[in-house]
Tab-separated table of C-alpha atoms and ligand atoms in Angstrom:
chain	number	residue	atom	x	y	z
A	1	MET	CA	40.244	2.668	185.904
A	2	GLU	CA	38.923	-0.353	187.130
A	3	ALA	CA	39.253	0.792	191.077
A	4	ILE	CA	36.770	3.698	190.421
A	5	ARG	CA	33.949	1.201	189.205
A	6	ILE	CA	34.889	-1.024	192.140
A	7	ILE	CA	34.904	1.703	194.950
A	8	GLN	CA	31.172	2.457	193.562
A	9	ASP	CA	30.206	-1.006	193.874
A	10	GLU	CA	31.137	-1.349	197.315
A	11	HIS	CA	29.946	1.922	198.180
A	12	ARG	CA	26.547	0.687	196.652
A	13	SER	CA	26.890	-2.858	199.011
A	14	LEU	CA	27.209	-0.817	202.015
A	15	ALA	CA	24.537	1.769	200.884
A	16	ALA	CA	22.019	-1.178	200.511
A	17	VAL	CA	22.680	-2.599	203.921
A	18	LEU	CA	22.326	0.860	205.743
A	19	HIS	CA	18.774	0.920	203.807
A	20	GLY	CA	17.891	-2.250	205.172
A	21	MET	CA	18.886	-1.519	208.390
A	22	LEU	CA	16.966	2.411	208.399
A	23	TYR	CA	14.541	0.264	206.830
A	24	LEU	CA	14.075	-2.216	209.475
A	25	VAL	CA	13.871	-0.017	212.381
A	26	HIS	CA	11.663	2.282	211.183
A	27	GLN	CA	9.422	-0.338	210.679
A	28	ILE	CA	9.404	-1.036	214.222
A	29	ARG	CA	8.780	2.251	214.982
A	30	ASP	CA	5.980	3.127	212.614
A	31	ARG	CA	4.494	-0.651	212.848
A	32	GLY	CA	5.361	-2.602	215.537
A	33	ALA	CA	7.760	-4.829	213.640
A	34	ARG	CA	9.211	-7.344	216.031
A	35	PRO	CA	12.956	-6.764	215.906
A	36	ASP	CA	14.814	-9.600	214.469
A	37	PHE	CA	17.992	-9.488	216.328
A	38	GLY	CA	19.863	-12.057	214.181
A	39	VAL	CA	19.288	-9.955	210.680
A	40	LEU	CA	20.435	-6.807	212.552
A	41	GLY	CA	23.088	-7.789	214.042
A	42	ALA	CA	24.122	-10.038	210.745
A	43	MET	CA	23.819	-6.167	209.544
A	44	ILE	CA	25.853	-4.359	211.661
A	45	TYR	CA	28.555	-7.280	211.528
A	46	TYR	CA	28.515	-6.458	207.685
A	47	ILE	CA	28.988	-3.017	208.163
A	48	ASP	CA	32.092	-3.400	210.463
A	49	ALA	CA	33.892	-6.083	208.565
A	50	PHE	CA	33.454	-4.654	204.996
A	51	PRO	CA	34.540	-1.085	205.514
A	52	GLU	CA	37.209	-1.581	208.497
A	53	ARG	CA	38.789	-4.444	206.997
A	54	PHE	CA	38.572	-4.096	203.380
A	55	HIS	CA	37.551	-1.220	201.945
A	56	HIS	CA	38.926	1.891	203.802
A	57	PRO	CA	42.551	0.116	203.984
A	58	LYS	CA	42.847	-0.035	200.071
A	59	GLU	CA	41.504	3.894	199.848
A	60	ASP	CA	44.046	4.947	202.524
A	61	GLN	CA	47.253	3.357	201.004
A	62	TYR	CA	46.359	3.794	196.930
A	63	LEU	CA	43.913	6.378	196.402
A	64	PHE	CA	44.292	8.796	199.060
A	65	ARG	CA	48.492	8.053	199.434
A	66	LEU	CA	48.444	8.824	195.883
A	67	LEU	CA	46.106	11.965	195.627
A	68	ARG	CA	48.230	13.716	198.274
A	69	MET	CA	51.446	13.459	196.538
A	70	ARG	CA	49.587	14.243	193.260
A	71	HIS	CA	47.534	17.154	194.719
A	72	PRO	CA	48.412	18.756	197.819
A	73	ASP	CA	45.233	20.834	197.891
A	74	ALA	CA	43.700	17.795	198.720
A	75	ALA	CA	45.114	17.355	201.904
A	76	PRO	CA	42.482	18.931	204.335
A	77	LEU	CA	39.447	16.821	202.488
A	78	LEU	CA	42.039	14.284	202.647
A	79	ASP	CA	42.508	14.309	206.467
A	80	ARG	CA	38.830	14.300	206.869
A	81	LEU	CA	38.105	11.584	205.140
A	82	LYS	CA	40.872	9.293	207.261
A	83	SER	CA	39.855	10.604	210.139
A	84	GLU	CA	36.564	9.617	209.465
A	85	HIS	CA	37.866	6.045	208.888
A	86	ARG	CA	39.245	5.637	212.001
A	87	ALA	CA	36.244	7.332	213.629
A	88	GLY	CA	33.698	4.947	211.624
A	89	ALA	CA	35.296	1.951	214.190
A	90	GLU	CA	34.358	3.652	217.080
A	91	LYS	CA	31.054	4.351	215.935
A	92	ILE	CA	30.299	0.778	214.920
A	93	ARG	CA	31.226	-0.028	219.178
A	94	THR	CA	28.236	2.374	219.774
A	95	LEU	CA	26.034	0.874	217.351
A	96	GLU	CA	26.832	-2.584	218.942
A	97	GLN	CA	26.354	-1.882	222.179
A	98	ALA	CA	23.138	-0.028	221.470
A	99	LEU	CA	22.002	-3.424	219.377
A	100	ALA	CA	22.932	-5.151	222.592
A	101	ARG	CA	20.800	-3.146	224.902
A	102	TYR	CA	18.409	-3.091	222.479
A	103	GLN	CA	18.042	-7.217	222.691
A	104	GLN	CA	18.540	-7.350	226.429
A	105	GLY	CA	16.568	-4.123	227.433
A	106	GLY	CA	13.612	-4.374	225.263
A	107	ALA	CA	11.344	-1.346	224.050
A	108	ALA	CA	12.635	1.286	226.384
A	109	GLU	CA	16.276	0.989	224.704
A	110	PHE	CA	14.641	0.944	220.980
A	111	SER	CA	15.031	5.078	220.768
A	112	ASN	CA	18.744	4.704	221.531
A	113	PHE	CA	18.992	1.937	219.331
A	114	MET	CA	17.199	3.654	215.922
A	115	ALA	CA	19.255	6.654	217.134
A	116	ALA	CA	22.566	5.088	216.879
A	117	VAL	CA	21.475	3.890	213.736
A	118	GLU	CA	20.349	6.766	212.029
A	119	ALA	CA	23.598	8.699	213.267
A	120	TYR	CA	25.900	5.894	211.613
A	121	ALA	CA	23.859	5.487	208.253
A	122	ALA	CA	23.999	9.681	208.293
A	123	PHE	CA	27.587	9.564	209.067
A	124	HIS	CA	28.712	7.310	206.408
A	125	TRP	CA	26.520	8.479	203.908
A	126	ASP	CA	28.310	11.654	204.202
A	127	HIS	CA	31.715	10.026	203.926
A	128	MET	CA	30.449	7.764	200.925
A	129	ARG	CA	28.988	11.114	199.324
A	130	ALA	CA	32.728	13.060	199.764
A	131	GLU	CA	34.214	10.243	198.173
A	132	GLU	CA	32.271	9.986	194.932
A	133	LYS	CA	31.878	13.665	194.413
A	134	GLU	CA	35.170	15.311	195.559
A	135	ILE	CA	37.494	12.606	195.845
A	136	LEU	CA	37.370	10.574	192.678
A	137	PRO	CA	37.097	13.529	190.456
A	138	LEU	CA	40.008	15.059	191.981
A	139	ALA	CA	41.959	11.666	191.497
A	140	GLU	CA	40.669	11.555	187.843
A	141	LYS	CA	41.974	14.756	187.162
A	142	HIS	CA	45.416	14.720	188.956
A	143	LEU	CA	46.467	11.362	189.023
A	144	SER	CA	48.915	9.412	186.221
A	145	ALA	CA	48.383	6.490	184.234
A	146	GLY	CA	51.112	5.081	186.122
A	147	ASP	CA	49.206	5.864	189.478
A	148	TRP	CA	46.108	4.480	188.215
A	149	GLU	CA	47.623	0.911	187.509
A	150	ALA	CA	48.449	0.811	190.946
A	151	ILE	CA	45.612	1.580	192.265
A	152	ASP	CA	43.877	-0.981	189.868
A	153	ALA	CA	46.196	-3.278	190.945
A	154	ALA	CA	45.405	-2.876	195.021
A	155	PHE	CA	41.694	-2.804	194.092
A	156	LEU	CA	41.757	-6.059	191.661
A	157	GLY	CA	43.947	-7.488	194.658
A	158	HIS	CA	46.950	-7.756	193.140
A	159	THR	CA	49.201	-5.983	195.711
A	160	ASP	CA	47.553	-7.374	198.908
A	161	PRO	CA	46.061	-10.398	198.292
A	162	MET	CA	44.051	-9.542	201.889
A	163	LEU	CA	42.246	-7.047	199.915
A	164	GLY	CA	41.636	-8.830	196.790
A	165	VAL	CA	38.826	-10.671	195.124
A	166	GLU	CA	39.083	-13.627	196.900
A	167	VAL	CA	38.696	-11.958	200.087
A	168	GLY	CA	36.184	-9.707	198.342
A	169	ALA	CA	34.371	-12.643	197.741
A	170	LYS	CA	34.080	-13.632	201.267
A	171	TYR	CA	32.270	-10.099	201.859
A	172	ASN	CA	29.838	-10.959	198.864
A	173	ALA	CA	28.968	-13.895	200.375
A	174	LEU	CA	28.164	-12.092	203.857
A	175	PHE	CA	26.197	-9.647	201.644
A	176	SER	CA	24.195	-12.248	200.592
A	177	ARG	CA	23.540	-13.483	203.894
A	178	VAL	CA	22.356	-10.764	204.697
A	179	VAL	CA	19.963	-10.372	201.836
A	180	ASN	CA	18.709	-14.099	202.474
A	181	LEU	CA	17.953	-13.143	206.262
A	182	ALA	CA	16.279	-9.896	205.691
A	183	PRO	CA	12.433	-9.548	204.927
A	184	PRO	CA	10.814	-8.391	201.666
A	185	PRO	CA	10.984	-5.688	200.594
A	186	ILE	CA	14.898	-5.785	201.675
A	187	GLY	CA	15.704	-9.111	201.378
A	188	VAL	CA	14.318	-12.573	200.282
A	189	GLY	CA	14.233	-13.745	204.083
A	190	PRO	CA	11.029	-14.994	205.357
A	191	ALA	CA	8.083	-11.914	206.061
A	192	ARG	CA	7.836	-11.417	209.849
A	193	PRO	CA	4.561	-10.850	211.428
A	194	ARG	CA	3.810	-7.969	213.269
A	195	ALA	CA	4.043	-8.065	217.081
B	1	LIG	FE1	36.069	6.036	202.579
B	2	LIG	FE1	34.661	4.231	200.418
């Protein structure tokens, strides 16, 4: 079940970026750190591109679809998670707009941006937690060996090259870029002077 490991790895990468964003906004709030809009923008770009175009489609089209067939009792939870995949895209737009307003409007717009970051992180953590704590155990219990072959093939990129390792490598590069830009202790970018 390569797919389980891949899903967990992808969740860890996303969680790392969410943690990084929260850390940066809390540094601004608590220590008056100067905002680095380049890093914040790169983080939002990553969390938009990666779950939307790469991670959620594989869950929807393979894992969720097969689990729904094998274990219809999971339907309400699968419906919720699927609708969160759609809602996530809208929430990212809110985050982008809040960042743009903060960048243009300055400190007066900060608390709105921070609230958007906190809301998005909480939303996505809840989502990933439900997948890992509820969906994956149900999948392990109810899916057949043949189902896992199909799911693994999809997650390994053998089914749809757009969801495969090569495209995955592009997101890894994007993740490295975020890490390289971000200051310690999140990343390895230059430390920022306080405002
Ligand atoms: Fe998901
Ligand atoms: Fe997920």
